[in-house]
CSV table of C-alpha atoms in Angstrom, one decimal:
chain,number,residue,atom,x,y,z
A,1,UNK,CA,-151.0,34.5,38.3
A,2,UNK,CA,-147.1,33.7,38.7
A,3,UNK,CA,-147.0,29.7,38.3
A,4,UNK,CA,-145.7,28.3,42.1
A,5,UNK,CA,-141.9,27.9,42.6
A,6,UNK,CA,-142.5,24.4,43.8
A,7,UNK,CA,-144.5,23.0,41.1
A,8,UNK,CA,-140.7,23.0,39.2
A,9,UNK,CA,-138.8,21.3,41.7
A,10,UNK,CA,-137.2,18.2,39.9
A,11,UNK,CA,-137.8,15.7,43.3
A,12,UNK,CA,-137.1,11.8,42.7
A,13,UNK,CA,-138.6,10.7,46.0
A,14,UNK,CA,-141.1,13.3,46.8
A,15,UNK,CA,-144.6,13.8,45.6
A,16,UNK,CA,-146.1,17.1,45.8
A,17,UNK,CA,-149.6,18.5,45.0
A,18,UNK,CA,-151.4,22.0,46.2
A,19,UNK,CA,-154.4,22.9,47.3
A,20,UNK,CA,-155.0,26.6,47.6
A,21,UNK,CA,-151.8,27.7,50.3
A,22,UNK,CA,-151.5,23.9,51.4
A,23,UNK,CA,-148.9,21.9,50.0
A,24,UNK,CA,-149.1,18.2,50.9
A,25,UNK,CA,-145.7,16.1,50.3
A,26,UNK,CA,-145.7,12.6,50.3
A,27,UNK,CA,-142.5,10.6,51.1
A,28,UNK,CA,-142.5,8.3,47.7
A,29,UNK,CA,-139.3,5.8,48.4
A,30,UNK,CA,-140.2,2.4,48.1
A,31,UNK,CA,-140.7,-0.5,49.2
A,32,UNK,CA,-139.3,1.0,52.6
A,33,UNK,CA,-138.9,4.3,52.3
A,34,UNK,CA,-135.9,4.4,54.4
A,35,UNK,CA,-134.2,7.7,54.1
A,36,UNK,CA,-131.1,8.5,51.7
A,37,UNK,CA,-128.3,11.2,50.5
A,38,UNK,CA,-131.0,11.5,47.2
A,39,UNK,CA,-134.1,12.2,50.0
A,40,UNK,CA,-132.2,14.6,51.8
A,41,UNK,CA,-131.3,16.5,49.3
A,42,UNK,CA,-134.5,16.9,47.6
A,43,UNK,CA,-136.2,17.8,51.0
A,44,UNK,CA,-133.2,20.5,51.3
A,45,UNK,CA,-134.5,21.7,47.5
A,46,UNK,CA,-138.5,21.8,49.0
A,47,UNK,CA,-137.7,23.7,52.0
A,48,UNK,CA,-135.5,25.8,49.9
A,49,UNK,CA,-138.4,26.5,47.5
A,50,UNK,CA,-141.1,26.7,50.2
A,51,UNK,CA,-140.0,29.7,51.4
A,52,UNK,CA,-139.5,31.4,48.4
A,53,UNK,CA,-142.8,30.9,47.5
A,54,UNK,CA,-145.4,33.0,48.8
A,55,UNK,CA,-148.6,30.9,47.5
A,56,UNK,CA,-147.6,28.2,50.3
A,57,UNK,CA,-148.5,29.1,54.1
A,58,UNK,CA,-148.7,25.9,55.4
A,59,UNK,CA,-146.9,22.0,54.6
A,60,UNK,CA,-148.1,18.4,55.2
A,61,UNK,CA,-145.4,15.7,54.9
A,62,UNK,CA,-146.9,12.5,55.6
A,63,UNK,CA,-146.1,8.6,53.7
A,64,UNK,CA,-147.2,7.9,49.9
A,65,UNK,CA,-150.2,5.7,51.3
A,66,UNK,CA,-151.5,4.2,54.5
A,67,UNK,CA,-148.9,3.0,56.8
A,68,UNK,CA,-146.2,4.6,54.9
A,69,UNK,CA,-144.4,7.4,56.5
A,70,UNK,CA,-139.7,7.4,56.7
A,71,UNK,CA,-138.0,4.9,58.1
A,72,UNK,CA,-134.3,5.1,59.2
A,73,UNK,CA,-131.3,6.2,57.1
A,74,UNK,CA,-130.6,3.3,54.8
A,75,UNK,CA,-127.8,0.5,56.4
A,76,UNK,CA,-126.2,0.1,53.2
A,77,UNK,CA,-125.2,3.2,52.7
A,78,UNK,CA,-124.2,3.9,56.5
A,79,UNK,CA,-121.6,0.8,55.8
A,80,UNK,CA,-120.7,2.5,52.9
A,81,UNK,CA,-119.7,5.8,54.4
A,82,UNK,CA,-118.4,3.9,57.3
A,83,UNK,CA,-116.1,2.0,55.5
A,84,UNK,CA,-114.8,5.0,53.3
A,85,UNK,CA,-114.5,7.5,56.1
A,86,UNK,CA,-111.0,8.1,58.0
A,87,UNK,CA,-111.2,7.7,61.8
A,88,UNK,CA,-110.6,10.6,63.8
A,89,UNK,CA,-109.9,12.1,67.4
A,90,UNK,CA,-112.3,14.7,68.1
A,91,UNK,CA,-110.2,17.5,67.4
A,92,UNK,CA,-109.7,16.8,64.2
A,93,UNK,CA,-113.2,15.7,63.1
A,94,UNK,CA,-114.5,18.9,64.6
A,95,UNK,CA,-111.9,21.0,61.8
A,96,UNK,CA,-112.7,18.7,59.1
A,97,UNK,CA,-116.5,18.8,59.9
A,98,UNK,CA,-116.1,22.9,59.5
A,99,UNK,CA,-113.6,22.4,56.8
A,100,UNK,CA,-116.6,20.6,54.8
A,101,UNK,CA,-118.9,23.1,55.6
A,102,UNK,CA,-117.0,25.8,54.2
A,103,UNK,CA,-116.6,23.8,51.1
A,104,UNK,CA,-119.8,23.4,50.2
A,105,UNK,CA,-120.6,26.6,51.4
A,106,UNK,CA,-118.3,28.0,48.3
A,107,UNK,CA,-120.0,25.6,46.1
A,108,UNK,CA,-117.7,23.1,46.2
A,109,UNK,CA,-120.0,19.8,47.0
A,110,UNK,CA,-119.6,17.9,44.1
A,111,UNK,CA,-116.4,18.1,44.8
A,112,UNK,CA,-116.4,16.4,48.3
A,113,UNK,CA,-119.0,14.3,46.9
A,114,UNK,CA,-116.8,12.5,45.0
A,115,UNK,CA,-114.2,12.2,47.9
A,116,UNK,CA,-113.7,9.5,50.9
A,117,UNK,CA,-115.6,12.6,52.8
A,118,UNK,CA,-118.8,12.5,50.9
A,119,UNK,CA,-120.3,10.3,54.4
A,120,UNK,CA,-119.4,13.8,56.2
A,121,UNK,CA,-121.4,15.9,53.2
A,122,UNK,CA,-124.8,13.7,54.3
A,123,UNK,CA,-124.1,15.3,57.7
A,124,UNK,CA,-123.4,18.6,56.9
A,125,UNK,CA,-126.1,18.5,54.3
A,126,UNK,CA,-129.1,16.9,57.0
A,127,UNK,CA,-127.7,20.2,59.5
A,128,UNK,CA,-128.9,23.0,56.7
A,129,UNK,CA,-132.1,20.5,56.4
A,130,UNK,CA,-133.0,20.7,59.5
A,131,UNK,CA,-131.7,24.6,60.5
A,132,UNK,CA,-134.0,25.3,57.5
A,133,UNK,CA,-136.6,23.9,58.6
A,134,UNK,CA,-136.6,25.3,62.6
A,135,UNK,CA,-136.4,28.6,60.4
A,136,UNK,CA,-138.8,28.4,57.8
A,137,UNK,CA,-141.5,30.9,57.5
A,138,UNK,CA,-144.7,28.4,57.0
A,139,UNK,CA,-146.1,25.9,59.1
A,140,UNK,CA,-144.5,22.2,58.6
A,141,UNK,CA,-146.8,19.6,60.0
A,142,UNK,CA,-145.7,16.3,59.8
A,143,UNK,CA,-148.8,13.6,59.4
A,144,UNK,CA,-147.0,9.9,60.2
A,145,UNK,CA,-149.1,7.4,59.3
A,146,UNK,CA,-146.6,4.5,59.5
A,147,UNK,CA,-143.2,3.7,61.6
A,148,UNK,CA,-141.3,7.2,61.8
A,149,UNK,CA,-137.3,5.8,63.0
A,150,UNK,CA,-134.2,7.1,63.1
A,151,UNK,CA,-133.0,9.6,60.8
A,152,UNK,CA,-136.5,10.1,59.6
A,153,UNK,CA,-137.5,10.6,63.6
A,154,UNK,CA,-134.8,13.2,64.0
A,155,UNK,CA,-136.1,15.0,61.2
A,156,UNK,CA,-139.8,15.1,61.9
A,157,UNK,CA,-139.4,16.1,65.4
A,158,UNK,CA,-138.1,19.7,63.9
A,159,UNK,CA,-141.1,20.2,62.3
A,160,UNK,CA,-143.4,22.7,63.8
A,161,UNK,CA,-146.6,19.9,64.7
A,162,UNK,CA,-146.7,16.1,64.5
A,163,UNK,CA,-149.9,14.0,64.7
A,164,UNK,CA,-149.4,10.6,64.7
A,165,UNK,CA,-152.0,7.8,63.3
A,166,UNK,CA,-153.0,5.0,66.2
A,167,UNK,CA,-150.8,2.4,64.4
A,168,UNK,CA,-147.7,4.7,64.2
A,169,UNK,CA,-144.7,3.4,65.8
A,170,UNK,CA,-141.2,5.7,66.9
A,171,UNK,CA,-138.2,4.2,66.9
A,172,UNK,CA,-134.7,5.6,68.0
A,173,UNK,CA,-132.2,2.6,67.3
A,174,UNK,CA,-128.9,4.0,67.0
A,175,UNK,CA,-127.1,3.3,70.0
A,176,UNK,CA,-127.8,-0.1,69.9
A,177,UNK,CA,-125.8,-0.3,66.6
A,178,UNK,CA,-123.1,2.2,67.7
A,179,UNK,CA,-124.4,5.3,66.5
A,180,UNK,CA,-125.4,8.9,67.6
A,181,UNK,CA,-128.0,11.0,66.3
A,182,UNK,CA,-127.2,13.3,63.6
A,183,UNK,CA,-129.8,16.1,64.2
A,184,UNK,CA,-132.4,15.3,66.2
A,185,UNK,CA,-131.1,15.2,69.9
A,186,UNK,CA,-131.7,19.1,71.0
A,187,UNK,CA,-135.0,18.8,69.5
A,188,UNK,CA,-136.0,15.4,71.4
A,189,UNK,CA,-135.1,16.8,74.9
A,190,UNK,CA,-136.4,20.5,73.8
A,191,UNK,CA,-140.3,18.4,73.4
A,192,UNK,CA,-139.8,15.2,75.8
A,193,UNK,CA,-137.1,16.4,78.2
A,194,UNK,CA,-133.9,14.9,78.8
A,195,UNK,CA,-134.4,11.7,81.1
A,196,UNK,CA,-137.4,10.2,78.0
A,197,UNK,CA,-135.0,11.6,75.4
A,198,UNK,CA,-132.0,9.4,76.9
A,199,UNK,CA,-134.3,6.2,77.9
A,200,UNK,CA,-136.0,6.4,74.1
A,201,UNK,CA,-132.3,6.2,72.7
A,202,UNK,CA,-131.2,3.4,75.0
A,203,UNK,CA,-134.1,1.1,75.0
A,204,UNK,CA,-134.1,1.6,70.8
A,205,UNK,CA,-137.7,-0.5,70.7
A,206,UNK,CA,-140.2,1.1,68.9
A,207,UNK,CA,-142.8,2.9,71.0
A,208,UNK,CA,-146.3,3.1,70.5
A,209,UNK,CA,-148.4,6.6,69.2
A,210,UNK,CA,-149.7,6.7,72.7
A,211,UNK,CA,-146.5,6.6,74.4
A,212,UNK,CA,-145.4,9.4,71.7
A,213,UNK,CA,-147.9,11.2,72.8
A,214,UNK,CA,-147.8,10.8,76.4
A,215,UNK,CA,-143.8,11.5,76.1
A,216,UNK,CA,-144.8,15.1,73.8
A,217,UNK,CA,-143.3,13.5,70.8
A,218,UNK,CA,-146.9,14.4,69.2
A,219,UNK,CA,-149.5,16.4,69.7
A,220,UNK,CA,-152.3,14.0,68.6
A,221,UNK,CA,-153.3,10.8,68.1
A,222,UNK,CA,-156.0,9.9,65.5
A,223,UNK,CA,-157.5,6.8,63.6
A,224,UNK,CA,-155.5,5.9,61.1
A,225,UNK,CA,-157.5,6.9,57.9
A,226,UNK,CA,-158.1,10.2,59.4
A,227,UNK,CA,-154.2,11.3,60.4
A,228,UNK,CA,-153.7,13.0,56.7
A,229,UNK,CA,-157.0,14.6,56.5
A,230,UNK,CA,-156.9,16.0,59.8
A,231,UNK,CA,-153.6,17.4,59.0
A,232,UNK,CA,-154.7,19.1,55.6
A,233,UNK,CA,-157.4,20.6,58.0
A,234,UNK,CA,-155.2,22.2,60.1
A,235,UNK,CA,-152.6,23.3,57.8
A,236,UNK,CA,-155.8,25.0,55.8
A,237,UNK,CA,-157.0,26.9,59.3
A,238,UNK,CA,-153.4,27.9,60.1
A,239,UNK,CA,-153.0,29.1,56.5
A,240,UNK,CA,-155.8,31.7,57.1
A,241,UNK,CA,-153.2,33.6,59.8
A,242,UNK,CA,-151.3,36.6,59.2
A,243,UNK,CA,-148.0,35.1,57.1
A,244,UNK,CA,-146.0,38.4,58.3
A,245,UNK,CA,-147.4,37.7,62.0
A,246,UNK,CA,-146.4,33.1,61.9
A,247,UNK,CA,-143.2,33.6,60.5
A,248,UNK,CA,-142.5,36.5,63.3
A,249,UNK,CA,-143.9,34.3,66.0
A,250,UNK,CA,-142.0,31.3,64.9
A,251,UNK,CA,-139.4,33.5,65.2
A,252,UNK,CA,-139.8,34.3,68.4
A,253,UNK,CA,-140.8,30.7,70.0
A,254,UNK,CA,-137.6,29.6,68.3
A,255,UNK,CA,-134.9,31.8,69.5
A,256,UNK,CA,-134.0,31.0,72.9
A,257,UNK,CA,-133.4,27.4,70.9
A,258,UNK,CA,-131.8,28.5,67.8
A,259,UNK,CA,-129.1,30.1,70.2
A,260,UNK,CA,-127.3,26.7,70.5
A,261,UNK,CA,-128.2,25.2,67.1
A,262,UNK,CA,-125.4,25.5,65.4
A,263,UNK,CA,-123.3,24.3,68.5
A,264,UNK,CA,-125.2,21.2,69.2
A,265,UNK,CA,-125.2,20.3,65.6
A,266,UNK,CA,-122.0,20.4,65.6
A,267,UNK,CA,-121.4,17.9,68.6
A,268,UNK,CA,-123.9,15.7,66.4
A,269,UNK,CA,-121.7,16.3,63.3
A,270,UNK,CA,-118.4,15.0,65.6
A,271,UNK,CA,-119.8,12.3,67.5
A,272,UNK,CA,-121.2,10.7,64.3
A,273,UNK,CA,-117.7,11.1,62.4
A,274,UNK,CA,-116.0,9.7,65.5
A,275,UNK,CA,-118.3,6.8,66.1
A,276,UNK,CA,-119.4,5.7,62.4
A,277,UNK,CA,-116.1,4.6,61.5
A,278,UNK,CA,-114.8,2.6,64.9
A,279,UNK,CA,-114.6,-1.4,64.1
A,280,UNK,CA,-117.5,-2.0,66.5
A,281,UNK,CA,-119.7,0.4,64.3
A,282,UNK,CA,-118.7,-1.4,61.3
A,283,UNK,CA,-119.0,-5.0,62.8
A,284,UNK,CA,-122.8,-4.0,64.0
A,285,UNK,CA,-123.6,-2.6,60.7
A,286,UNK,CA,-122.7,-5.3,58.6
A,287,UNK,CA,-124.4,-8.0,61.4
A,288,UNK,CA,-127.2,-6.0,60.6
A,289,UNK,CA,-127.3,-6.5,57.0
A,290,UNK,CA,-126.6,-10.2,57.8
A,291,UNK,CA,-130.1,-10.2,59.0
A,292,UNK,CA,-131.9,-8.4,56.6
A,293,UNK,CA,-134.5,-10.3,54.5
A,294,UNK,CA,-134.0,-10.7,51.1
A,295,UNK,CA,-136.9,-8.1,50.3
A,296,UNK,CA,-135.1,-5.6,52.2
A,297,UNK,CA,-137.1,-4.8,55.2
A,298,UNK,CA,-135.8,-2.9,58.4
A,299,UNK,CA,-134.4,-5.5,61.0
A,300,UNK,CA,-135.6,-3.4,63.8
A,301,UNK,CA,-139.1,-3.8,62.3
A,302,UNK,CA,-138.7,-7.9,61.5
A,303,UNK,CA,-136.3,-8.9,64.1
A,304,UNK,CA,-136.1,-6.2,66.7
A,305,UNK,CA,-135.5,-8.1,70.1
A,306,UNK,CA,-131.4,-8.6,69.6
A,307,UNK,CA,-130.9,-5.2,68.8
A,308,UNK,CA,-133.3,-3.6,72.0
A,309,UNK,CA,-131.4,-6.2,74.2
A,310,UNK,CA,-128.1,-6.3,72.9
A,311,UNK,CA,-127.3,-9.2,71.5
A,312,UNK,CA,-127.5,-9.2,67.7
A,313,UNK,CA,-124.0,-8.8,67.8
A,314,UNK,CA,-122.1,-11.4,69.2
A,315,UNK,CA,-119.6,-10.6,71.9
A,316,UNK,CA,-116.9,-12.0,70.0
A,317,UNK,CA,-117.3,-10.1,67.2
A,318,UNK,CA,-117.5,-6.8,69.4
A,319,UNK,CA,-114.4,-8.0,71.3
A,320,UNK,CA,-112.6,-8.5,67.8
A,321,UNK,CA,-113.8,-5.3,66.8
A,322,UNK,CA,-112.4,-3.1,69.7
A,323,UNK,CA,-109.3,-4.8,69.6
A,324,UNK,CA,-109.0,-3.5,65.9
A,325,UNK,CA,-109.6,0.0,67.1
């Protein structure tokens, strides 16, 4: 028997094992698994491999223990990119954002990699994620055991099934730091509509597995030591269907969606390169690393009340930083 394509796959934050046609990945990033350029890219190498690999029918991403799952894009590097990247009317960030594509479409990432664009490659890079994902022939069930925010939200919710352990929490925080989402938008008002989508973005508090549920963010709420096991289960009886017949169905549930994928990424791809490099981005960023603890932990899990209110950043400092603009 042919050895399985993913057992090769040189992943740094990922943790993969197989049983029979079920692969379970677990999201390895401590001590806050907050999501990165190197976690994007090796999920982009697993969906990659997935599908070329016909001993996998069915996938389980879930945290690398209880009350683990992906938290939010990391700050740090967000300043980072923030800070390097140009600022730009929406014109032109909508050329450069298809300039980059086309780059790395040619094989030229390193190349903007090593550029004051590489902030735009994360982008461009979590689109083919994602469109890989809403395309992928097997079964993607996402098992979140622990808070599921941000950039980590926006990519669960293009998985095929989520069920969420009682103590999960949701979290969409990045207007209150003058962001957008990146990917996850569509999706969020495709499963909760577009009046919860909006008020989940604006209130950016975490909300509660049952509210999840009760909003169709997931399809079922469980006891936390069960979430991951009841997940395997499923992937296991959804294995057992024809693989011709899913991937054709999938294929079919997905198209009236997949229409405007590529167009709503794009407005993603824009408003993040128009809004990520703006003063008041910047001066919310770094008041946000101001407040980190020293062990590195998510503000909007230690200190979340300024930032669902609006007042970790001080008016001055926002009035400073739209003057600079």
């Amino acid at each position: 028997m042919a050895r399985p394509i993913v057992a090769d796959l040189p992943l740094t934050t990922l943790r993969l094992s197989q049983d029979g046609p079920v692969l379970t990945v677990r999201i390895d990033a401590p001590p806050h698994d907050y999501m990165t350029a190197a976690m994007q890219q090796d999920f982009l190498d697993l969906v990659r491999a997935v599908d070329a690999d016909g001993t996998v029918r069915a996938v389980v991403v879930t945290g690398a223990g209880p009350g683990r799952y992906l938290a939010h894009y990391d700050i740090g590097d967000l300043l980072v990119a923030a800070e390097a990247a140009p600022l730009l009317p929406r014109p032109a960030a909508r050329l450069l954002l298809g300039a980059v594509r086309a780059v790395t479409a040619a094989g030229g990432e390193r190349l903007i990699d090593r550029s004051r664009l590489s902030g735009i490659l994360a982008i461009t890079r979590f689109h083919e994620l994602v469109t890989r994902l809403l395309r992928s022939r097997v079964i993607w069930i996402a098992a979140i055991d622990g808070p599921c925010g941000g950039g980590g939200l926006e990519m669960s919710v293009c998985f095929d099934i989520r069920v969420a352990a009682d103590t999960a929490s949701f979290l969409l925080p990045e207007l209150s730091i003058g962001l957008t989402t990146t990917v996850g938008a569509q999706r969020l008002v495709h499963l909760m509509g577009p009046a919860r989508a909006l008020r989940m973005m604006l209130e950016a508090r975490a909300w509660s597995a049952a509210e999840a549920q009760d909003a169709g963010l997931v399809e079922r709420v469980l006891p936390a030591g069960d979430v991951v096991v009841e997940a395997q289960a499923m992937a296991a009886r959804y294995a057992r269907r024809s693989p011709t017949a899913v991937a054709a169905q999938k294929r079919i549930i997905n198209t009236a969606y997949d229409v405007g994928l590529r167009a709503g990424l794009t407005e993603e791809g824009v408003a993040q390169m128009t809004n990520v490099p703006t003063a008041r981005t910047r001066a919310s960023l770094r008041t946000w690393l101001s407040m980190q603890s020293a062990d590195g932990a998510s503000v909007f899990r230690t200190d979340p009340e300024p930032w669902a209110d609006g007042t970790a950043v001080a008016e001055t400092s926002l009035t400073t930083a739209r003057d600079a603009v």
